[in-house]
Structure formats: structure tokens, C-alpha cells
Coordinates of C-alpha atoms and ligand atoms in Angstrom, one line a residue:
M1 CA 32.7 202.6 21.5
R2 CA 31.8 206.3 22.5
K3 CA 31.1 208.9 20.4
L4 CA 33.3 212.1 20.9
C5 CA 33.5 216.0 19.1
V6 CA 37.1 217.5 19.4
V7 CA 36.9 221.3 18.4
G8 CA 40.3 222.3 17.1
S9 CA 42.7 220.0 15.1
G10 CA 46.1 221.4 16.1
Y11 CA 48.4 219.5 17.6
V12 CA 46.5 218.9 20.8
G13 CA 43.0 218.3 18.9
L14 CA 44.6 216.5 15.8
V15 CA 46.4 213.9 18.5
T16 CA 43.6 213.7 21.1
G17 CA 41.0 213.1 18.8
T18 CA 43.3 210.4 17.0
C19 CA 44.4 208.1 19.8
F20 CA 41.1 208.6 20.9
A21 CA 39.4 206.8 18.0
D22 CA 42.6 204.2 17.9
L23 CA 41.4 203.0 21.6
G24 CA 38.3 202.2 19.4
N25 CA 36.0 205.5 20.1
S26 CA 34.1 207.8 17.1
V27 CA 35.5 210.6 16.4
N28 CA 34.4 213.4 14.9
L29 CA 37.4 216.2 14.5
V30 CA 35.7 219.9 13.7
D31 CA 37.7 223.2 13.0
I32 CA 36.6 226.0 11.3
D33 CA 39.8 226.6 8.8
E34 CA 38.0 225.0 5.5
D35 CA 41.4 224.4 4.1
K36 CA 43.1 222.5 7.4
I37 CA 39.6 220.0 7.2
A38 CA 40.1 220.2 3.2
M39 CA 43.4 218.4 3.9
L40 CA 42.3 216.3 6.3
Q41 CA 39.7 214.9 4.2
A42 CA 42.1 214.7 1.2
G43 CA 44.9 212.7 3.5
K44 CA 46.9 215.2 4.6
M45 CA 48.7 216.5 7.7
P46 CA 48.5 220.0 8.6
I47 CA 51.3 219.3 11.4
Y48 CA 54.5 217.0 11.3
E49 CA 54.3 214.4 14.0
P50 CA 55.9 211.2 13.8
G51 CA 53.0 208.4 13.4
L52 CA 50.5 210.5 13.1
A53 CA 49.7 210.7 9.7
E54 CA 49.7 206.2 10.1
M55 CA 47.5 206.8 12.6
V56 CA 44.9 209.1 11.1
Q57 CA 44.6 207.0 7.9
R58 CA 44.0 203.6 9.9
N59 CA 41.3 205.1 12.1
V60 CA 40.0 207.2 8.8
A61 CA 39.8 203.9 7.0
A62 CA 38.1 202.1 10.2
Q63 CA 35.5 204.5 10.1
R64 CA 36.3 205.5 13.2
M65 CA 37.1 209.5 12.7
C66 CA 35.7 212.0 9.9
F67 CA 36.4 215.8 9.7
T68 CA 34.2 218.5 9.4
T69 CA 34.0 222.5 9.3
S70 CA 30.2 222.0 11.1
Y71 CA 29.5 221.6 14.6
A72 CA 26.1 220.4 13.8
E73 CA 27.4 217.6 12.2
G74 CA 30.6 217.4 15.1
L75 CA 28.5 216.8 18.1
Q76 CA 25.8 214.8 16.2
G77 CA 25.0 212.2 19.0
A78 CA 27.9 213.5 20.8
E79 CA 28.7 212.1 24.1
F80 CA 31.9 214.6 24.9
V81 CA 32.9 217.5 23.5
F82 CA 36.5 218.1 24.0
I83 CA 37.8 221.7 23.1
C84 CA 41.3 221.7 21.7
V85 CA 41.5 225.4 20.6
G86 CA 44.7 227.7 20.3
T87 CA 45.5 229.9 23.4
P88 CA 48.2 232.5 22.0
S89 CA 49.8 235.1 24.2
G90 CA 48.3 238.5 24.4
V91 CA 49.6 241.5 24.4
D92 CA 51.0 241.7 28.0
G93 CA 51.5 237.9 28.0
E94 CA 47.8 237.2 28.9
A95 CA 46.3 233.8 27.5
D96 CA 44.1 235.0 24.5
L97 CA 40.8 233.1 25.0
Q98 CA 39.1 233.9 22.2
Y99 CA 38.8 231.2 20.5
V100 CA 38.2 229.2 23.9
R101 CA 35.2 231.6 24.1
A102 CA 33.8 231.2 20.5
A103 CA 34.1 227.2 20.7
A104 CA 32.0 227.3 23.8
K105 CA 29.4 229.7 22.1
T106 CA 28.8 227.8 19.6
I107 CA 28.8 224.7 21.1
A108 CA 26.1 226.3 23.1
Q109 CA 24.4 227.5 20.3
T110 CA 24.4 224.2 18.4
M111 CA 24.0 221.4 21.4
D112 CA 20.8 219.7 20.9
H113 CA 21.3 216.9 23.6
S114 CA 23.0 216.6 27.2
L115 CA 27.0 217.1 26.4
V116 CA 30.2 217.3 28.5
V117 CA 32.1 219.7 27.8
I118 CA 36.1 219.0 28.1
N119 CA 38.4 221.8 28.3
K120 CA 42.2 220.8 26.6
S121 CA 43.6 223.9 25.7
T122 CA 45.6 225.6 28.4
V123 CA 43.8 228.4 30.1
P124 CA 43.8 230.0 33.0
V125 CA 42.6 229.5 36.4
G126 CA 39.1 230.3 36.2
T127 CA 38.4 229.8 32.7
G128 CA 36.3 226.6 33.6
D129 CA 34.1 229.0 35.4
W130 CA 33.1 231.4 32.8
T131 CA 32.8 228.6 30.0
R132 CA 29.8 226.8 32.1
E133 CA 28.4 230.7 32.3
I134 CA 28.9 231.2 28.6
I135 CA 27.3 227.9 28.0
E136 CA 24.6 228.6 30.1
S137 CA 23.8 232.3 28.6
N138 CA 24.2 231.2 24.7
Q139 CA 21.7 228.3 24.8
P140 CA 18.8 228.5 22.8
Q141 CA 16.5 226.4 25.6
P142 CA 18.7 224.6 29.0
I143 CA 20.2 221.6 28.1
D144 CA 22.2 219.8 30.6
F145 CA 25.9 219.8 30.9
A146 CA 29.5 219.6 33.1
V147 CA 32.7 221.4 32.2
V148 CA 35.8 219.3 33.1
S149 CA 38.9 220.4 32.8
C150 CA 41.3 217.9 31.4
P151 CA 44.7 219.7 30.5
E152 CA 47.1 218.3 28.0
F153 CA 50.8 217.0 29.2
L154 CA 51.8 216.2 25.2
R155 CA 55.3 217.0 23.7
E156 CA 55.5 217.7 20.6
G157 CA 57.6 214.6 18.6
S158 CA 56.5 212.3 20.7
A159 CA 52.6 213.2 21.2
L160 CA 51.3 209.7 20.4
A161 CA 53.6 207.9 23.1
D162 CA 52.4 211.0 25.5
F163 CA 48.8 210.4 24.9
M164 CA 49.1 206.3 24.8
Q165 CA 51.5 206.0 28.4
P166 CA 50.9 209.4 30.0
D167 CA 52.6 209.7 33.5
R168 CA 49.0 210.8 35.1
T169 CA 45.4 212.4 33.8
V170 CA 44.2 214.8 35.5
L171 CA 40.7 216.1 35.7
G172 CA 38.6 218.9 37.6
S173 CA 34.6 219.8 37.6
T174 CA 32.2 220.6 40.2
N175 CA 30.3 217.9 38.6
A176 CA 31.5 214.5 40.1
E177 CA 29.9 212.4 37.7
A178 CA 31.1 214.2 34.7
A179 CA 34.8 213.7 36.2
Q180 CA 33.7 210.0 36.3
K181 CA 32.7 209.4 32.7
V182 CA 35.7 211.2 31.6
A183 CA 37.5 209.3 33.6
E184 CA 36.2 206.0 32.2
L185 CA 37.1 206.9 28.6
Y186 CA 40.8 207.5 29.7
A187 CA 41.1 204.2 31.7
P188 CA 42.1 202.2 28.9
L189 CA 45.7 204.3 29.5
D190 CA 46.1 202.4 32.8
A191 CA 47.8 205.5 34.2
P192 CA 47.0 207.5 37.6
I193 CA 44.0 209.3 37.2
V194 CA 43.8 212.8 39.3
I195 CA 40.3 213.8 40.1
T196 CA 40.2 217.6 41.4
D197 CA 37.9 220.9 41.3
L198 CA 38.6 222.8 38.2
R199 CA 40.8 225.5 39.2
T200 CA 43.3 223.2 40.8
A201 CA 43.0 221.2 37.4
E202 CA 43.8 224.6 35.5
M203 CA 46.4 225.3 37.4
I204 CA 48.3 221.9 37.8
K205 CA 48.9 222.5 34.1
Y206 CA 50.6 225.6 34.5
A207 CA 52.7 224.6 37.7
S208 CA 53.7 221.6 35.5
N209 CA 55.0 223.7 33.0
A210 CA 56.4 226.2 34.8
F211 CA 58.4 224.0 37.2
L212 CA 59.8 222.3 34.2
A213 CA 60.9 226.0 32.6
T214 CA 62.2 226.4 35.7
R215 CA 64.6 223.6 35.6
I216 CA 65.6 224.3 32.2
S217 CA 66.4 228.1 33.0
F218 CA 68.0 226.7 36.3
I219 CA 70.6 224.3 34.4
N220 CA 71.4 227.4 31.9
E221 CA 72.0 229.9 34.6
I222 CA 74.6 227.3 35.8
S223 CA 75.9 226.6 32.7
I224 CA 77.1 230.7 32.3
I225 CA 78.5 229.8 35.9
C226 CA 80.3 226.7 34.6
E227 CA 81.7 228.6 32.0
R228 CA 83.1 231.3 33.9
L229 CA 84.2 228.9 36.7
G230 CA 85.9 226.5 34.3
A231 CA 83.4 223.1 35.1
D232 CA 81.8 221.3 32.2
V233 CA 77.6 221.6 33.0
T234 CA 76.8 218.3 31.2
E235 CA 78.6 216.7 33.9
V236 CA 77.4 218.6 36.6
A237 CA 73.8 217.4 35.5
R238 CA 74.7 214.2 35.0
G239 CA 76.1 214.0 38.3
M240 CA 72.9 215.8 39.6
G241 CA 70.7 213.3 38.1
F242 CA 71.7 210.7 39.6
D243 CA 69.7 212.2 43.1
K244 CA 66.5 210.8 43.1
R245 CA 64.9 213.9 44.5
I246 CA 66.5 215.6 41.8
G247 CA 66.0 213.5 38.8
P248 CA 67.9 213.4 35.1
H249 CA 65.2 215.2 33.1
F250 CA 64.7 218.5 31.7
L251 CA 68.5 219.4 32.8
Q252 CA 70.1 219.8 29.6
A253 CA 71.9 223.2 29.2
G254 CA 71.3 224.8 25.4
V255 CA 69.9 227.7 24.0
G256 CA 66.7 228.1 26.0
F257 CA 63.0 226.8 25.9
G258 CA 60.8 227.3 23.4
G259 CA 57.8 226.3 21.5
S260 CA 54.3 227.0 21.7
C261 CA 53.7 226.1 25.3
F262 CA 56.5 226.8 27.8
P263 CA 57.4 230.5 27.4
K264 CA 53.6 231.0 26.8
D265 CA 52.5 229.1 29.9
V266 CA 55.4 231.1 32.0
K267 CA 54.1 234.4 31.0
A268 CA 50.6 233.6 31.3
L269 CA 51.0 232.6 35.1
A270 CA 53.3 235.4 35.6
N271 CA 50.6 237.5 34.0
M272 CA 47.8 236.0 36.4
A273 CA 50.2 236.4 39.4
Q274 CA 50.6 240.3 38.6
T275 CA 47.3 241.2 37.6
H276 CA 46.2 239.6 41.1
G277 CA 48.6 242.0 42.6
M278 CA 51.4 239.6 43.4
H279 CA 55.3 240.0 42.1
P280 CA 56.0 236.4 40.3
Q281 CA 59.7 236.8 41.0
L282 CA 60.8 233.6 40.0
L283 CA 58.7 232.8 36.9
N284 CA 60.3 236.8 35.6
A285 CA 63.7 235.3 36.5
V286 CA 63.3 232.1 34.1
M287 CA 61.9 234.3 31.2
E288 CA 65.3 236.5 31.8
I289 CA 67.9 234.0 31.6
N290 CA 66.0 232.2 28.7
A291 CA 66.2 235.2 26.6
F292 CA 69.7 235.7 27.7
Q293 CA 70.6 231.9 26.6
R294 CA 69.9 232.8 23.2
R295 CA 71.5 235.8 23.1
Q296 CA 74.5 234.2 24.3
I297 CA 74.6 232.1 21.1
A298 CA 74.6 235.2 18.7
L299 CA 77.3 237.0 21.4
K300 CA 79.6 233.8 20.9
A301 CA 79.2 233.8 17.4
R302 CA 80.3 237.9 16.8
E303 CA 83.1 236.8 19.4
M304 CA 84.3 233.9 18.0
L305 CA 84.3 236.3 14.1
G306 CA 86.4 239.1 15.6
G307 CA 83.7 241.2 17.1
S308 CA 81.4 241.4 14.4
V309 CA 79.5 239.5 11.7
N310 CA 78.7 241.9 9.2
G311 CA 79.4 240.1 5.8
K312 CA 80.4 236.8 7.3
T313 CA 78.5 233.8 6.6
V314 CA 77.0 231.8 9.4
A315 CA 75.9 228.3 8.8
I316 CA 72.5 227.6 11.4
L317 CA 71.7 223.8 11.7
G318 CA 68.4 223.4 13.2
L319 CA 65.3 225.5 13.4
A320 CA 62.7 223.6 14.5
F321 CA 62.7 224.7 18.6
K322 CA 63.2 221.0 19.6
Q323 CA 64.2 217.6 17.6
N324 CA 61.1 216.1 15.4
T325 CA 59.2 218.4 15.1
D326 CA 58.4 221.4 12.3
D327 CA 57.4 223.7 14.8
T328 CA 59.4 226.7 14.5
R329 CA 57.1 229.2 17.1
E330 CA 59.1 230.7 20.0
S331 CA 62.3 228.9 18.4
P332 CA 65.4 229.9 19.8
S333 CA 67.0 229.2 16.0
L334 CA 65.1 232.2 15.1
T335 CA 65.9 234.7 17.4
V336 CA 69.5 233.7 16.7
A337 CA 68.9 234.1 13.1
R338 CA 67.2 237.5 13.1
S339 CA 69.8 238.6 15.3
L340 CA 73.0 237.7 13.3
L341 CA 70.6 238.8 9.7
N342 CA 70.3 242.4 11.6
Q343 CA 74.0 242.3 12.3
G344 CA 74.4 242.1 8.5
A345 CA 75.7 238.4 8.3
V346 CA 74.6 236.2 5.6
V347 CA 72.8 233.4 7.2
K348 CA 72.4 229.6 6.0
A349 CA 70.3 227.3 7.6
Y350 CA 69.2 223.6 7.3
D351 CA 66.7 221.7 9.3
P352 CA 64.9 218.3 8.4
V353 CA 61.3 219.2 8.0
A354 CA 61.4 223.1 9.5
M355 CA 62.6 225.2 6.8
E356 CA 59.2 226.1 5.4
N357 CA 58.0 227.0 8.8
A358 CA 61.5 229.1 9.7
S359 CA 61.2 230.6 5.8
R360 CA 57.6 231.8 6.6
D361 CA 58.8 233.7 9.7
V362 CA 62.3 234.9 9.3
G363 CA 62.7 236.4 5.6
G364 CA 66.5 236.2 4.2
L365 CA 67.2 233.4 5.3
Q366 CA 69.6 231.0 2.5
L367 CA 67.8 227.4 2.9
C368 CA 69.9 224.5 2.2
D369 CA 69.5 220.8 1.2
N370 CA 71.7 219.1 4.0
S371 CA 74.2 220.0 6.4
Y372 CA 77.0 220.1 4.2
S373 CA 75.9 222.6 1.6
A374 CA 75.1 224.8 4.9
A375 CA 78.4 224.4 6.0
Q376 CA 79.8 225.0 2.5
D377 CA 82.1 228.5 2.8
A378 CA 80.9 229.1 6.0
D379 CA 82.7 231.6 8.4
A380 CA 81.4 229.4 11.5
L381 CA 78.5 226.9 12.2
L382 CA 75.8 226.9 14.9
I383 CA 73.8 223.6 15.9
L384 CA 70.8 224.6 17.3
T385 CA 68.7 221.8 17.6
P386 CA 69.6 218.8 18.8
W387 CA 68.1 216.2 15.8
N388 CA 69.6 212.9 15.6
E389 CA 71.1 213.2 12.0
F390 CA 73.3 216.0 14.1
K391 CA 74.8 214.2 16.1
H392 CA 77.2 212.2 13.3
L393 CA 78.0 214.6 10.7
D394 CA 81.0 213.7 9.3
M395 CA 83.0 216.8 10.9
R396 CA 86.0 216.3 8.6
R397 CA 84.1 216.7 5.6
I398 CA 82.8 219.9 7.2
R399 CA 86.1 221.2 8.4
R400 CA 86.9 220.8 5.0
L401 CA 84.1 222.7 3.5
M402 CA 84.2 225.6 5.9
K403 CA 85.8 229.3 5.5
Q404 CA 86.9 229.1 9.1
P405 CA 86.7 225.9 11.3
I406 CA 84.5 227.7 14.0
L407 CA 81.4 225.6 15.7
I408 CA 79.4 226.8 18.2
D409 CA 77.6 223.4 19.6
G410 CA 74.1 225.5 21.1
R411 CA 73.2 222.1 22.4
N412 CA 76.2 220.0 23.6
M413 CA 76.2 217.7 20.9
Y414 CA 79.6 217.0 20.2
N415 CA 83.0 215.9 22.7
P416 CA 84.7 219.5 22.5
D417 CA 88.4 217.7 22.6
E418 CA 87.5 215.3 19.4
L419 CA 86.4 218.4 17.6
R420 CA 89.4 220.5 18.7
A421 CA 91.5 217.7 17.8
L422 CA 90.2 218.1 14.4
G423 CA 90.7 222.0 14.5
F424 CA 87.7 223.6 15.5
A425 CA 87.4 226.3 17.2
Y426 CA 84.5 224.5 19.6
R427 CA 82.2 226.2 21.8
G428 CA 79.3 224.8 23.8
V429 CA 77.0 226.1 26.6
G430 CA 78.9 225.8 30.1
R431 CA 81.7 223.9 29.0
G432 CA 84.2 225.6 30.7
F433 CA 86.6 223.7 31.4
N434 CA 87.6 221.6 28.3
G435 CA 87.7 225.5 26.7
E436 CA 90.7 226.4 24.9
G437 CA 92.0 227.8 28.5
A438 CA 88.4 228.5 29.7
A439 CA 89.6 228.5 32.6
A440 CA 92.2 231.0 32.5
N441 CA 90.6 233.5 30.0
G442 CA 87.0 233.1 31.1
S443 CA 85.5 231.8 28.1
G444 CA 83.4 229.2 27.1
Ligands
UDX501 C1 55.9 221.2 26.2 C2 55.7 219.9 27.9 O1 56.8 219.1 28.2 C3 54.2 219.6 27.9 O2 53.8 218.6 29.0 C4 53.2 220.6 27.1 O3 52.2 220.1 27.5 C5 53.3 221.2 26.1 O4 54.8 221.6 26.2 P1 56.7 221.1 24.3 O5 56.3 222.3 23.8 O6 56.2 220.2 23.1 O7 56.1 220.2 25.3 O8 58.4 220.2 24.3 P2 59.5 219.7 25.4 O9 59.7 218.2 25.1 O10 59.0 220.0 26.7 O11 60.4 221.2 25.2 C6 60.3 222.2 25.2 C7 61.4 223.1 25.2 O12 62.5 222.9 26.3 C8 62.4 223.0 23.9 O13 63.0 223.7 23.3 C9 63.8 222.0 24.4 O14 64.5 222.2 23.3 C10 63.5 222.7 25.6 N1 64.6 222.0 26.6 C11 64.1 220.7 26.9 C12 65.8 222.3 27.3 O15 66.0 223.3 26.7 N2 66.6 221.3 28.0 C13 66.1 220.4 28.5 O16 66.8 219.8 29.5 C14 64.5 219.9 27.9

């Protein structure tokens, strides 16, 4: 049993803290947001993550976890402190590090014994170095500490499993002994541990996310070409994925990537390159393709509705940036919804868990109780998030409910032939070959 303090109770902090508690450690979770801490103390989750509430409950009951707004309380007796605060995008795409700075400063001012400070937030290369400087210069008297970078690779929706069964753990530090101590914390997870220097660890995180985002933009660009040339991108990706050098993951064409990580991290890496005099051509293209992919959906809707969506009712299924999360940050669905609303459409929407977040971000959405009430009297239906419950909708019923049977399948969840047989005008993403004479008329 080790004593840990986790600063920040967002996705990363809450999942990291809870999982470490579940591994038998004692965890104090600190957040300056009083409302969040009050919620957690009352047993409520500030985020939706499958299995998290139960795991928190279990570890609170076992007295391995507690929540506080006080750094002094959080750091009491702790051997490790994890910085898991947000790093949103600044105006030029640079990571906004005010929360990391503030956390480092408060840790320095509060610590009264030796500590290993571990940075889990995604931060620009070099942050570990200045974190050390901030702590050094803000300590009332010198106390020994070390800074370790341990980037997180958690996916929302499967964060607990990602923590417990990681592909690897990356640790970077100038202090080999501190890195080794953190490695011991992660030892029960039975995954390879890469120990390297601080800057390299920070770069591994950006390079990994940028690479995954590149794969998505790559397949999305291929999808556009497929549409024009009459090929089916889902089959293309399947055929490519058997090649061991390529692999099947992150090759699903769709509405573009969203979420709190990929858009922000690609932007931040490009910004880092630019500020050091480089021209990040590939990263810029990855972002451009992603924006284009979102625009395509609203354009398809307009085209299928005869050139204008003004006054038309469009139903959107799925508002979260992906399935199994209530997170709508950088969600492609919201970009599409805003575009349709701006063009005068009435937008009805349904999502199993993200409606509250979505309606906070986009005004004017007509929220519905389920997929069928969203489809009722709609001129077009757009499936934008691949939730399981959208996989087996009663499409005959949907067809009957809609004013016009127009379906845009932004995640290629349905068989185009089957839907066309039911009378839908169907368009997926990059599925030209099965399109209504798509190869001939150049549409998907
Ligand atoms: C990501 C990284 O996977 C994780 O390692 C990192 O720590 C945080 O960022 P997350 O943002 O939760 O995790 O989502 P992820 O499952 O990676 O999906 C990102 C986006 O890409 C989603 O919008 C998803 O719908 C989209 N996506 C993913 C595709 O469009 N196609 C794919 O093939 C895969």
C-alpha cells in the first residue's frame, strides 16, 4: 500500500486515482472545484464513464479513497503526487498550461516532505523541466523532490480497462531512482514499462496521438476518393487491416475525430513545431481533412434535401464525440448541428447520455427521448455517433415515421443495400460502389 495524492478530478485524475486505489493504494483526490468535490463526497460522478461509479464506491467504502479541496490534506503522508489537471487549447492551438503551473506552485508551497511529482496531463515538450523550476522556486525551504512524466493513454468509454490493461507505461525523468519508484507503482499492471528522459516521454504522448489522428484522417481522405471512384472504404480498410504492418485499428472512416485529446494534441504539436521554425505539413493536413470530413456531412444533407436545409427537419442520432461517453467536446455532431441550425434547419437530436452536455454547447436543439421520436416527421436522419443502440434500430418503423426517407450514415453502421431495399435514400461515408449509381454520378 502506497499513499498517493492526485490533483485534478477530471477523466484522467478520477480514473487514475480510482484505479490506483483499486490496486490497494491509499488515494487522496484534490480538486479546487468545490462543486466537483462535494459531488464526489456525496457519491455522485462528475463524468460518465462505464464502471467508474461502482469502482469509486467500492474504494471509498474500503477507505482507500477520499476527496478534498485542500492540498495540505491531500499531500499529507503522500509519497507520490500526480498532476492530472486540464490543458485546454489556447488561442493559437498552444496548450494552455495555467492549471499545471498553478498545481505545481501550490504543491511547492504546501509540501512538507519529500515527493515524487508525476505529470499525467498532456503537456508540451519541456514542461517537466519548468515544472521542476516552479517547484524549486516556490518552496518555502528546500525539500527533496523529483519530476516524472507519465503520459496517460486512456480512452474515454474504456478508461478503466485501459488503465488496468495498458499496452505500455511510459516514464520519463532525469532522476532514475524516482522513475523506478513510479515503475513499481505500475508493476501490478504487467505491461512493458518504457523508462526514458522527460522530454522524450512527453513527445511519445504527442507522437502517439498525432499518429492515430493521422490514421483517421488518412482513411477519411481515402473515403472521399472511394466515393468518387466507386469503391467501398469499409472493405478497403478491412483489406488493408490484415496486413500486419498496417493492422485493423483506427481505420474507420466517419465524421472525423473529436474529443478532448486528438484535436487539441495535433494542434499543440503543430504549434510546437511552428514556434520552433518548422512547417508541420502532415499535421496541418490531418487537421484540414478532419474539418473537411465534418463539413461533408452537412453538405450531403443539403444536397440530398434538394439544395437547401432551410425549414427542413433534420434528426441527429448521437451527440457525443464517440460512443460510451457523455463527452461532447470537439464533437463532430455538434459542428454538424450548428451548421444545419445556421442554415435554417429544425434540428431534432437524441443521444443516450450526452444530451445535457450538448444542449449546453448548442442552443436550439430539439432534444428527443429516443431514436424514434427524433425520426418522427424528419426530412433526413443523420447517424453521427456509433452507439450500440443505433446498430439495430427498427428501420421499417423509422422509415414510416419520417417525412422523407433520407438517411446519412456518418459511421457506416448499416448495410446500404438493405436500407435501400427498405426505401431509404442512403448515403454512408466513402461507400461509392453501393451508392445509387454513385460510380456514375460521382456521389457517395
Ligand atoms: C484518445 C486516445 O486514444 C488516448 O490514448 C488518449 O489518451 C486520449 O485521446 P479518446 O479521445 O477517448 O482517446 O478517443 P478515441 O477512442 O481514441 O477516439 C478519438 C476519436 O476518433 C473519436 O471521435 C472517434 O470516433 C474517432 N475515431 C476513432 C474514428 O473516427 N475512427 C477510428 O477508426 C477510430
